Coordinates of C-alpha atoms in Angstrom, one line a residue:
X1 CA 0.0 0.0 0.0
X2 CA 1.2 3.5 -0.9
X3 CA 1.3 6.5 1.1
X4 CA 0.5 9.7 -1.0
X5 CA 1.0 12.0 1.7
X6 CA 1.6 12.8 5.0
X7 CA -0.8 15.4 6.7
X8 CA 0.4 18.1 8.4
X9 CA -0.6 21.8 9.1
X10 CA -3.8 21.0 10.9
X11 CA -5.3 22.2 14.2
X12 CA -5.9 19.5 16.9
X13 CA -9.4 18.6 18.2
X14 CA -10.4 21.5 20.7
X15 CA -11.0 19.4 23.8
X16 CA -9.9 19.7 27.4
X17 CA -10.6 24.0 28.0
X18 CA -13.4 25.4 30.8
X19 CA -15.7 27.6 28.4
X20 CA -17.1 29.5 32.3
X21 CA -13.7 29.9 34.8
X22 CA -11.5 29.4 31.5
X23 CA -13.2 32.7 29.8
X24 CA -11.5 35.9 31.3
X25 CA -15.0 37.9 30.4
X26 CA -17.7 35.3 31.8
X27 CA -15.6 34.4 35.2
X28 CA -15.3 38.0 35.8
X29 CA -18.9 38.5 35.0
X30 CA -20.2 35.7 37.4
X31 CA -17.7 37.1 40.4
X32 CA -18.7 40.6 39.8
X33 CA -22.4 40.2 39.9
X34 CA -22.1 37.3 42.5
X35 CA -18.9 35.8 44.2
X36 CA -15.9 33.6 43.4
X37 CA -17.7 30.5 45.1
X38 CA -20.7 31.2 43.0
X39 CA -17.7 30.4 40.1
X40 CA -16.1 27.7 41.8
X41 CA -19.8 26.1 42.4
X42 CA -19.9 25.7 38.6
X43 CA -16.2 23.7 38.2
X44 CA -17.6 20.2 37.2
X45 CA -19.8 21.9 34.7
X46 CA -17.4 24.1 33.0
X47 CA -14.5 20.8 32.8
X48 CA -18.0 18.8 31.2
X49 CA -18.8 21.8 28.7
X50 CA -15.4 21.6 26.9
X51 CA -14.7 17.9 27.1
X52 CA -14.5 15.6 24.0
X53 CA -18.0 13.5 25.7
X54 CA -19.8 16.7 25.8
X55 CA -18.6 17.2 22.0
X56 CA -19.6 14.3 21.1
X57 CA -23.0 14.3 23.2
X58 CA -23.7 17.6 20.8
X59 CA -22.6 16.2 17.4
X60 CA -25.0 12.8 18.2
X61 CA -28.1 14.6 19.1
X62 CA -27.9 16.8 15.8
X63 CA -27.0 13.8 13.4
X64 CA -29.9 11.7 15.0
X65 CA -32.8 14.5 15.6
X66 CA -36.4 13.2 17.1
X67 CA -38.7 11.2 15.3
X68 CA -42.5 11.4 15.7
X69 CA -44.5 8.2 16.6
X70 CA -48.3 9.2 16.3
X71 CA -49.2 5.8 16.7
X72 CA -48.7 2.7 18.3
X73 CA -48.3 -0.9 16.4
X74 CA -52.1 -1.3 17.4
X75 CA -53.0 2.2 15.4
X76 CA -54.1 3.7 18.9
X77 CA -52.6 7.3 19.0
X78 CA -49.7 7.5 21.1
X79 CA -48.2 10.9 19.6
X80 CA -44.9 10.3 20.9
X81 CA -41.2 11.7 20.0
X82 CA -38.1 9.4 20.4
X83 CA -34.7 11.0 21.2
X84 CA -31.6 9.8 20.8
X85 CA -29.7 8.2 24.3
X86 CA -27.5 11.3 24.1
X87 CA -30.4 14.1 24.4
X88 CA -30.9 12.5 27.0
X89 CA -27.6 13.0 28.6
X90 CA -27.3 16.7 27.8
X91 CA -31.0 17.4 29.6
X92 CA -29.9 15.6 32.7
X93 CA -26.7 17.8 32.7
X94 CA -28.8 21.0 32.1
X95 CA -31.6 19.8 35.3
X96 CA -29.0 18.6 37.5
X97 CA -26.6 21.5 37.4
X98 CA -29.4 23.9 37.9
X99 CA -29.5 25.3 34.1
X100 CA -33.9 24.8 34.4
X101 CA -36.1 26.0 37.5
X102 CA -34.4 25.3 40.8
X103 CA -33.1 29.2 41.0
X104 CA -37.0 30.1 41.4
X105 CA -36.7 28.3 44.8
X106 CA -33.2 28.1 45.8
X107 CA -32.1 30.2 48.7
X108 CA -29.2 31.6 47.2
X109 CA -28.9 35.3 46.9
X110 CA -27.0 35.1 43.1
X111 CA -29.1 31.6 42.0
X112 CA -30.2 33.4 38.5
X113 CA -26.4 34.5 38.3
X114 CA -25.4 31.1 38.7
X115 CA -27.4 29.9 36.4
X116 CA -27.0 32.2 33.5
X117 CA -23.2 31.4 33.7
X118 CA -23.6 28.1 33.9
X119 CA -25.9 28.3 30.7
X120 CA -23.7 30.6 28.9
X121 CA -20.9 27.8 29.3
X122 CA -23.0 24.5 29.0
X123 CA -24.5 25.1 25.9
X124 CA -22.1 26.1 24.0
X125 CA -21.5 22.3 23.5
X126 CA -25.2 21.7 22.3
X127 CA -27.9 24.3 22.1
X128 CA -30.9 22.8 21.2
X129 CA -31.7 21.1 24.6
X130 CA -31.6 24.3 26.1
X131 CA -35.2 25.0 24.2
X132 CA -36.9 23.2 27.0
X133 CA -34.5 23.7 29.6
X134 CA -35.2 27.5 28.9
X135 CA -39.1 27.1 28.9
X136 CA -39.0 25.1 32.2
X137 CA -36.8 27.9 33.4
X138 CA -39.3 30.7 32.1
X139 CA -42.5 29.1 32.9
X140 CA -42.1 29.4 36.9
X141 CA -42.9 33.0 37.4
X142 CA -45.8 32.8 35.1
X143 CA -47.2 30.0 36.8
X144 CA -47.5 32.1 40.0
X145 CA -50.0 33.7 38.8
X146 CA -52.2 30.5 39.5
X147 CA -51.4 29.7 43.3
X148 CA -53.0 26.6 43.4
X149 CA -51.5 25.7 40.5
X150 CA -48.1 26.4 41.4
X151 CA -48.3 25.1 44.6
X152 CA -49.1 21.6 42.7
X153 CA -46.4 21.8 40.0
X154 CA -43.6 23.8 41.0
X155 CA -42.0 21.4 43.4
X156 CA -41.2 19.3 40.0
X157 CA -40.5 22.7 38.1
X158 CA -37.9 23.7 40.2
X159 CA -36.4 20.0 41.0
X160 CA -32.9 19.1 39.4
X161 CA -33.8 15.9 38.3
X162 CA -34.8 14.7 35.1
X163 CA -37.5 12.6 34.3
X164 CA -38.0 11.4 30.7
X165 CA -41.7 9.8 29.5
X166 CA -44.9 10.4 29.6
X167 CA -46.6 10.0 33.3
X168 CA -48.4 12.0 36.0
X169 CA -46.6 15.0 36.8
X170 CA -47.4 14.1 40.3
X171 CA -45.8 11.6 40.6
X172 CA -42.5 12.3 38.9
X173 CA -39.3 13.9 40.2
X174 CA -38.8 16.5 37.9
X175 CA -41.2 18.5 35.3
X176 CA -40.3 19.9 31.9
X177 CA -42.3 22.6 30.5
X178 CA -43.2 24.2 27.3
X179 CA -45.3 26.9 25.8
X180 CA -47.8 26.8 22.5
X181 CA -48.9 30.4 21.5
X182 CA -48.7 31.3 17.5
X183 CA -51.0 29.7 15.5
X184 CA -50.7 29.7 11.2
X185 CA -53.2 32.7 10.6
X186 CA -51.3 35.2 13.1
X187 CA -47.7 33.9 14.0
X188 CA -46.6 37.1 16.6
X189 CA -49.8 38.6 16.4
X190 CA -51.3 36.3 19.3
X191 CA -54.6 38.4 19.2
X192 CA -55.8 36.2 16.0
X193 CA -55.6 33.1 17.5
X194 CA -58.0 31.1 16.3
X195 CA -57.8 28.0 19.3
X196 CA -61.4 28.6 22.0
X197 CA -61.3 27.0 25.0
X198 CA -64.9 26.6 26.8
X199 CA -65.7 26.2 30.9
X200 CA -66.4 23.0 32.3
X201 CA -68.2 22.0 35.3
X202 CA -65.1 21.0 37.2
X203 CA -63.1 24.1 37.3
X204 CA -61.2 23.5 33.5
X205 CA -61.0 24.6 30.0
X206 CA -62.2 22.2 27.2
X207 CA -59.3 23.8 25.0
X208 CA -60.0 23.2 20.9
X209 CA -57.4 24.0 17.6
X210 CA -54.4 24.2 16.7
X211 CA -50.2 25.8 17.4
X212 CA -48.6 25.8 14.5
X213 CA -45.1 26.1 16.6
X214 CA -44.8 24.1 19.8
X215 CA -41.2 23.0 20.6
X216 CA -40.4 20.1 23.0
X217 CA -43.7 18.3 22.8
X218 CA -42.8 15.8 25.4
X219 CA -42.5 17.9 28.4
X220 CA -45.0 18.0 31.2
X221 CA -46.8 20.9 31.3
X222 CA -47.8 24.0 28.4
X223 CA -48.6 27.1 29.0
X224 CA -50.9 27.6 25.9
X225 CA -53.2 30.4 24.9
X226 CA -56.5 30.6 23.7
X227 CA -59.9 32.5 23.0
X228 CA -62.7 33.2 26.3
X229 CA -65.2 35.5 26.0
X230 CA -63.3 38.0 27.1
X231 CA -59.9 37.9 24.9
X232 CA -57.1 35.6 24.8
X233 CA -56.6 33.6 27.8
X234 CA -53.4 31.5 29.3
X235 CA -54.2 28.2 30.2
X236 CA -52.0 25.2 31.7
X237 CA -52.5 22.2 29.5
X238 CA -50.8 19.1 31.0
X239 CA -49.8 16.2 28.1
X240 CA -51.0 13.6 31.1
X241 CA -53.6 14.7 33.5
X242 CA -53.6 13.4 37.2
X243 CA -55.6 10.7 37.2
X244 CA -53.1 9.4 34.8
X245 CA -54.5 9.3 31.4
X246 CA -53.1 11.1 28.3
X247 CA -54.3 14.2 27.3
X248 CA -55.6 15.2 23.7
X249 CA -52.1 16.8 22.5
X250 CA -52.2 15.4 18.8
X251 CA -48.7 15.8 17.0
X252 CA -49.4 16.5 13.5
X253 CA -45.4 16.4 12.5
X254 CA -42.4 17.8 13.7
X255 CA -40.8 20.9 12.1
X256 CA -38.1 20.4 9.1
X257 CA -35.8 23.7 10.7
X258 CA -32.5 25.1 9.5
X259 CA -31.3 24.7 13.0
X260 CA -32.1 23.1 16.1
X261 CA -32.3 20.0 14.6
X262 CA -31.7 18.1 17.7
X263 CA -34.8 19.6 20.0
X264 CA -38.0 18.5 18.4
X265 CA -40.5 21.3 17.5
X266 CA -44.2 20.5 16.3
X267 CA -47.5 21.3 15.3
X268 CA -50.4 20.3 17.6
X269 CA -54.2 19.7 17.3
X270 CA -56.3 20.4 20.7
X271 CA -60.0 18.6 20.0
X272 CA -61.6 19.1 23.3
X273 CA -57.7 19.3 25.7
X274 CA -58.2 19.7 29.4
X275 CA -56.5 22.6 30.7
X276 CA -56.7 25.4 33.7
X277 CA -56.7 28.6 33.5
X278 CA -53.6 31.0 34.5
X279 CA -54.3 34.3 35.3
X280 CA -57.3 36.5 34.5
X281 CA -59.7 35.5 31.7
X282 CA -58.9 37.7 28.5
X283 CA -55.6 38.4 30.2
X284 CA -53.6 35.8 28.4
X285 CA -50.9 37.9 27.1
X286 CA -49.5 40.0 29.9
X287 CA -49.6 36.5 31.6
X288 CA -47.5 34.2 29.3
X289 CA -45.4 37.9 29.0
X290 CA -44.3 36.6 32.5
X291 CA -42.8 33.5 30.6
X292 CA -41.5 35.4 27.4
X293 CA -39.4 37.9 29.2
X294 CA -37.3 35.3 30.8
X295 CA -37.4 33.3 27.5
X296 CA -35.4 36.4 26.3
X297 CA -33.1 36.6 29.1
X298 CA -32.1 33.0 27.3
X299 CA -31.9 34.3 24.0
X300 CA -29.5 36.6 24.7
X301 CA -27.4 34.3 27.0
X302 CA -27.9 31.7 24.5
X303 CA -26.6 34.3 21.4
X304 CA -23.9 34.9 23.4
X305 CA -23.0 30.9 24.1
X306 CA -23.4 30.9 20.2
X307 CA -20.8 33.6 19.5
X308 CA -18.5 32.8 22.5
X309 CA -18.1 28.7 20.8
X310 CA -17.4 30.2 17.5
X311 CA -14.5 32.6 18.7
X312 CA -13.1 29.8 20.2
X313 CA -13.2 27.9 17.5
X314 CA -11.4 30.9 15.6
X315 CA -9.0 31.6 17.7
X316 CA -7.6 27.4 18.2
X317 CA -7.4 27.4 14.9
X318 CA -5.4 29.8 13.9
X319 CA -2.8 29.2 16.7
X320 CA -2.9 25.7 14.8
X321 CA -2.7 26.7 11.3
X322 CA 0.5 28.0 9.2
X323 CA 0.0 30.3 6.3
X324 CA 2.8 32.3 4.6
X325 CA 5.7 31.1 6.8
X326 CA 3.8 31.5 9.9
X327 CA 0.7 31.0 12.2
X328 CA -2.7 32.5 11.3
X329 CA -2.4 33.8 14.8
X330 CA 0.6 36.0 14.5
X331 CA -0.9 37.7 11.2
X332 CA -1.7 41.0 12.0
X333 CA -4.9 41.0 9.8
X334 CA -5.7 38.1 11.5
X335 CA -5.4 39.4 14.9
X336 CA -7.7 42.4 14.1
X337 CA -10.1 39.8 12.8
X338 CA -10.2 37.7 16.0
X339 CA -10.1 40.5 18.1
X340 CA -13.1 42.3 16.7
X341 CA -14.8 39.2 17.4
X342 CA -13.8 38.8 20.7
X343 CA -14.8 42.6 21.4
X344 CA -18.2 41.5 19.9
X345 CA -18.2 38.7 22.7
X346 CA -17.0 40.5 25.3
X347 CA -19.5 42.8 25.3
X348 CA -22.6 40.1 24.7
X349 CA -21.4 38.5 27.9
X350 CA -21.6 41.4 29.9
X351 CA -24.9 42.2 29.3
X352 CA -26.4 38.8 29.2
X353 CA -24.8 38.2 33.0
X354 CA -26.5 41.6 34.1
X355 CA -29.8 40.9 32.9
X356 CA -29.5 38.0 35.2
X357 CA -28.2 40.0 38.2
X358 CA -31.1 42.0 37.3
X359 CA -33.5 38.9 38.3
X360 CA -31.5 37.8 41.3
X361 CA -32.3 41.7 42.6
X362 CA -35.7 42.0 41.4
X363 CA -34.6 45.1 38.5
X364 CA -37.8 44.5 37.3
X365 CA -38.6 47.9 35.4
X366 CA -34.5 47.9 34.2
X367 CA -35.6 44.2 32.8
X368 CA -38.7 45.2 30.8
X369 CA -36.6 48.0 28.2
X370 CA -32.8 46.5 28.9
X371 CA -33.9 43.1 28.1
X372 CA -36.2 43.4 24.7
X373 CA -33.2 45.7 23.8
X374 CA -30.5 43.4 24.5
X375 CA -32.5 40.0 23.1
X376 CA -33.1 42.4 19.3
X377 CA -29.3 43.5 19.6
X378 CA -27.3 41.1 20.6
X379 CA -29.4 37.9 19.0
X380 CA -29.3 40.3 16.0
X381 CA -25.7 40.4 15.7
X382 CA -25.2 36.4 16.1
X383 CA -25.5 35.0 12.3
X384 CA -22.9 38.1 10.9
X385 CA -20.0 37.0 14.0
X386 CA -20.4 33.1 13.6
X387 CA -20.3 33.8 10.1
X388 CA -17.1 35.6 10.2
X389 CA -15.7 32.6 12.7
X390 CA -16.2 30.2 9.7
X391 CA -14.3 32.6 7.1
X392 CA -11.6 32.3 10.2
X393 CA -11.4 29.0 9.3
X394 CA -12.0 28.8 5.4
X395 CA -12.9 25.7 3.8
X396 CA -12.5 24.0 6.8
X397 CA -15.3 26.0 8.5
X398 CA -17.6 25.2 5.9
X399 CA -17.4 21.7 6.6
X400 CA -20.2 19.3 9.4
X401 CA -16.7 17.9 11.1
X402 CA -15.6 21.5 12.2
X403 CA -19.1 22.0 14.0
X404 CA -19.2 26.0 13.0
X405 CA -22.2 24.8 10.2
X406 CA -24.0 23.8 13.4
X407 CA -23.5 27.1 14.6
X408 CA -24.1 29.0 11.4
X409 CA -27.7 27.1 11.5
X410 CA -28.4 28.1 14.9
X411 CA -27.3 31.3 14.6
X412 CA -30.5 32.8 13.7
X413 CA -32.9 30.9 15.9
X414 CA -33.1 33.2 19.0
X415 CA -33.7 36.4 16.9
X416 CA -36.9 34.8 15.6
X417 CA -38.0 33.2 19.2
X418 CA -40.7 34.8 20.7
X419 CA -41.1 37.5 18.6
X420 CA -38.4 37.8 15.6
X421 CA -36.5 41.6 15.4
X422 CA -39.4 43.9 14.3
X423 CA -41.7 42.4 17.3
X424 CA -39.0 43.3 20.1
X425 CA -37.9 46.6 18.0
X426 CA -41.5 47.5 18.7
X427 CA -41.7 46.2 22.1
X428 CA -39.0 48.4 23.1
X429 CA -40.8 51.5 22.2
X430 CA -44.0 50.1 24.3
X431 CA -41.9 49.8 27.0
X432 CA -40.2 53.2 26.7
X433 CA -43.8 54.8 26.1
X434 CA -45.7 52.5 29.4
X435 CA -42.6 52.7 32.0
X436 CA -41.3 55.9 32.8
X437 CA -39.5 54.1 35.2
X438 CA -38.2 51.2 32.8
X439 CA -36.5 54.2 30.8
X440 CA -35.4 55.9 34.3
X441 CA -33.6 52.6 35.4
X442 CA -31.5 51.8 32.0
X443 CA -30.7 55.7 32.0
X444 CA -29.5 54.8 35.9
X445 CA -27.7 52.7 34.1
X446 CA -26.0 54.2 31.7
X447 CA -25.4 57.5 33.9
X448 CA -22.8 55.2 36.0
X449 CA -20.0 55.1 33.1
X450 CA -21.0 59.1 32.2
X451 CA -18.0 61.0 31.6
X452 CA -15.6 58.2 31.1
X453 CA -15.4 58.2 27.2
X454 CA -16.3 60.8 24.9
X455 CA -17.5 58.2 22.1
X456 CA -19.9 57.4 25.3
X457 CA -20.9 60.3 26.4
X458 CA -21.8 61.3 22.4
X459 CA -23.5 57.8 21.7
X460 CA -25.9 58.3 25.1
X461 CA -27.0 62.2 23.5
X462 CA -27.6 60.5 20.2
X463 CA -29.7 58.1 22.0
X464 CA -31.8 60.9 23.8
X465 CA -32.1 63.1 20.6
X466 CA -33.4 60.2 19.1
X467 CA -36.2 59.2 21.9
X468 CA -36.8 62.7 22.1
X469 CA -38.3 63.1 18.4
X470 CA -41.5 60.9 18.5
X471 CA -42.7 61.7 15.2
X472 CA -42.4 58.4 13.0
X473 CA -41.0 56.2 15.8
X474 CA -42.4 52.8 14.7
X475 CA -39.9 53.8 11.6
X476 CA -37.0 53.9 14.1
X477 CA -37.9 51.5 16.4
X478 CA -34.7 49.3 15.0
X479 CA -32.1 51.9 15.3
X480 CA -33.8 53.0 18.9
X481 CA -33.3 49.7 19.6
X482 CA -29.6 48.6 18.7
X483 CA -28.3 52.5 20.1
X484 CA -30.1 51.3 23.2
X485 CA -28.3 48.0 23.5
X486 CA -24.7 49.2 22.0
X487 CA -24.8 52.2 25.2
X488 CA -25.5 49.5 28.0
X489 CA -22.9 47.9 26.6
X490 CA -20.8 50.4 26.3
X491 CA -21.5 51.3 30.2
X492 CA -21.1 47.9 31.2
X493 CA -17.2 47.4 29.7
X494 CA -16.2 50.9 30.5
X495 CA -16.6 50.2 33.9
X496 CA -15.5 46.6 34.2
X497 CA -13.7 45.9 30.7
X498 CA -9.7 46.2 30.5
X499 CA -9.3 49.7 28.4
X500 CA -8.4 47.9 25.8
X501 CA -11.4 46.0 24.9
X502 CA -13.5 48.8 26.4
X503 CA -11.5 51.1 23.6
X504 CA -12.1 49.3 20.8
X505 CA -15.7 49.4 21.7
X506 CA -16.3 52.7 21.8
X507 CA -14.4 53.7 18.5
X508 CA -16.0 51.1 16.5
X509 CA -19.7 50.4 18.1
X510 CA -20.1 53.7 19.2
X511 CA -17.6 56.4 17.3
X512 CA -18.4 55.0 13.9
X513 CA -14.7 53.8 13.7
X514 CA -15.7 50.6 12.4
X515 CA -16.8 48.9 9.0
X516 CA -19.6 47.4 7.5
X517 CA -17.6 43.9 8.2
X518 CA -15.5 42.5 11.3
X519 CA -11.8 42.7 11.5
X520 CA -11.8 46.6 10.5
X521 CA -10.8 47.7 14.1
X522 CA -8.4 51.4 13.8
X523 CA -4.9 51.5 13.7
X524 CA -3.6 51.5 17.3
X525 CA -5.7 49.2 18.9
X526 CA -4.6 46.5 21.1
X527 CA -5.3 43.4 19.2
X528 CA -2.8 41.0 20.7
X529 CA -3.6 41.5 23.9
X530 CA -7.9 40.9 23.3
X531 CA -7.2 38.2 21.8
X532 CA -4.9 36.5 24.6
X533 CA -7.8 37.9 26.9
X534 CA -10.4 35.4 25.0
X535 CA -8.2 32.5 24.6
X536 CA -9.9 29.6 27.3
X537 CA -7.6 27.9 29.4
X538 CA -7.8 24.2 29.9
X539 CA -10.7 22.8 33.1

């Protein structure tokens, strides 16, 4: 047997690093808005994230995605998805590190700290399980607006275990949950739903018609919505009720996505579903709002997972790979390339861990504007960074093996979840025009980095010119939006960023220093030194 060639000039597998302690920005993140033991609570976690089993865990569930059994061999309806053994592994990881409800109950002051660093981290070896670990996550405070209801379900919402199958949430040790709001004819605009739900003599909802979206069909519990005499209601629809029989939940199919592939998303048929009502009849919106606003917490921690893996990815690579006499790494177009990215992720991970120091404190008017901002900004931004990660690593990059496809495909997801970029564009002006005091707080905010840039300083006037000229808002609503997010994030790295990083910040994202594409970053900037900055150490 011949040997051709021998090859050489390739980057090893990127295995063995801590994607949470080993990233300067998110450790520094999780000690400033909680403590170092808060950090070193999430060591096993962070060694797990960046191991070759967690790599693999992530490349199994996307090769092998759900399939749908409607029916049993008998041809009784069973409407049932089957996972791969690994899904199952990455949703046990999520529940028993804490990644899904238990910060709702846990008596830790920095619980929702903790767990957005430990999300940021985790998924960044698989995304799509965090879907339902997000929803289980986000469904607790909505709950709560139901006492007897929560009083019977959170106990499994908040639990750390992980329960696969179909049973009585009663009797199982841990609850997943989901949500099924837009239906074909409306999509975002909830209001047209077409699904009616009707009183029954018990206390429940006889719930009939369709979602034409509902991810992780085999969790627990829904929060669904539906038409009352009085408006759009929120109901709790359970896929096994307690006595123990199934509920009517009919899969029609699962959803053929660019992304996600591994999490199972549907379409479901309600003929007469049993569910309970949450909240105030024809006060179904404000009440699943409970549920959506931390769904975008997620987005944008998950957006930032999603650009952190891919600089990684960038920068191991190019200390790995020789072109023109020497490594990708030491080229200094190269270097402004990576570092622009890593500025990009820097400031993503700031303003994702605040949002969730914003929970643990109960910042619930800084929340409502600093979150839709962040989740249109930063979720925004995702698809153009990964895709600049792949060019990082040419052809390469554009191959399944290197695992930046996965992340090209899922780069768009979370800027169309709950409410793609024109919804939450819009919902930031409804929040600046209902909450004086949600504008008050993110100008609180802002006001703490006043004075220590000029590039700042100018960017936060452009921002108040702007909200102070209501005529056509809807028409600005986007640029509102993104100046909004770019000046917390500005605030937030001026005051905790090295100068460096906070630098190149301001001249590019805020002193129009910066071109239409990455890697553009001015003459003078520190490039080396962000880049060693974002380089992971090994667990």
């Amino acid at each position: 047997m011949s040997v051709t060639h021998e090859v050489t000039n390739q980057a090893p597998p990127l295995a063995g690093h801590d994607p949470i302690a080993g990233d300067a920005a998110l450790a520094e993140a999780c000690v400033r808005h909680a403590d170092a033991a808060t950090l070193d609570s999430l060591k096993a976690l962070g060694a797990l994230a960046g191991s070759e089993q967690a790599q693999e865990w992530g490349r199994l569930a996307n090769e092998n995605p759900p399939r749908l059994r409607t029916h049993d061999r008998y041809g009784h309806r069973v409407d049932e998805v089957e996972f791969h053994p690994v899904w199952h592994d990455l949703m046990r990881t999520a529940f028993e590190h804490g990644l899904a409800g238990a910060p709702w109950t846990s008596p830790e002051p920095h619980a929702h700290v903790r767990r957005a660093v430990g999300y940021l981290g985790w998924t960044q070896a698989e995304m799509g399980h965090a879907c339902p670990v997000t929803m289980t996550y986000a469904v607790v405070p909505a709950l709560r607006r139901a006492p007897e209801l929560a009083a019977r379900y959170e106990p499994g919402l908040t639990a750390t275990a992980y329960e696969f199958g179909l049973a009585a949430p009663a009797g199982k040790r841990g609850l997943v949950a989901g949500m099924g709001m837009t239906e074909k004819q409306g999509g975002s605009d909830v209001r047209a739903n077409a699904s009616r739900a009707v009183p029954q003599a018990d206390g429940s909802y006889a719930l009939t018609g369709h979602k034409w979206f509902t991810s992780a069909p085999m969790s627990d519990l829904f929060l669904v919505l539906a038409q009352l005499d009085e408006g759009v209601s929120c109901f709790l629809v359970p896929r096994v009720l307690p006595d123990g029989t199934r509920n009517v939940f009919r899969l029609q199919r699962l959803k053929d996505k660019l992304g996600d592939r591994s999490n199972a998303s549907s379409e479901v048929e309600f003929d007469r579903t049993t569910g309970w009502l949450v909240g105030e009849p024809g006060r179904g919106v404000p009440t699943i709002i409970e549920m959506v606003n931390m769904t975008r917490l997620d987005c944008v921690l998950g957006s930032a997972a999603t650009v952190r893996a891919a600089l990684t990815q960038a920068i191991h690579h190019t200390r790995h790979r020789r072109a023109f006499g020497a490594l990708l790494a030491d080229q200094p177009l190269m270097q402004n390339v990576l570092a622009d990215l890593a500025v990009e992720s820097e400031a993503a991970t700031a303003l994702a861990i605040r949002l969730a120091a914003a929970v643990d404190a109960g910042e619930q008017d800084f929340l409502r504007l600093a979150g839709a901002a962040a989740k249109f900004w930063v979720c925004k931004r995702t698809p153009t960074v990964v895709a600049e990660a792949l060019e990082v690593l040419g052809g390469n990059g554009y191959v399944e093996e290197s695992g930046l496809p996965r992340l090209y495909r899922q780069a768009p997801l979370n800027s169309v979840w709950e409410g793609s970029g024109n919804v939450i564009a819009l919902d930031v002006l409804r929040a600046l025009g209902r909450s004086s005091a949600s504008l008050a707080a993110v100008r609180a905010e802002l006001d703490l980095a006043g004075g220590a840039d000029p590039r700042f300083d100018a960017a936060v006037n452009r921002l108040t010119t702007e909200l102070a000229d209501p005529e056509a808002l809807p028409l600005r609503a986007r640029r509102i939006a993104g100046l909004l997010a770019l000046c917390l994030q500005g605030s937030l790295l001026l005051r905790f960023a090295p100068p460096t990083v906070a630098d190149a910040f301001c001249a590019t994202r805020l002193g129009g220093d910066g071109g239409a594409v990455l890697g553009t970053l001015p003459a003078g900037t520190a490039v080396t030194g962000i880049v060693e900055r974002s380089s992971v150490s090994a667990a």
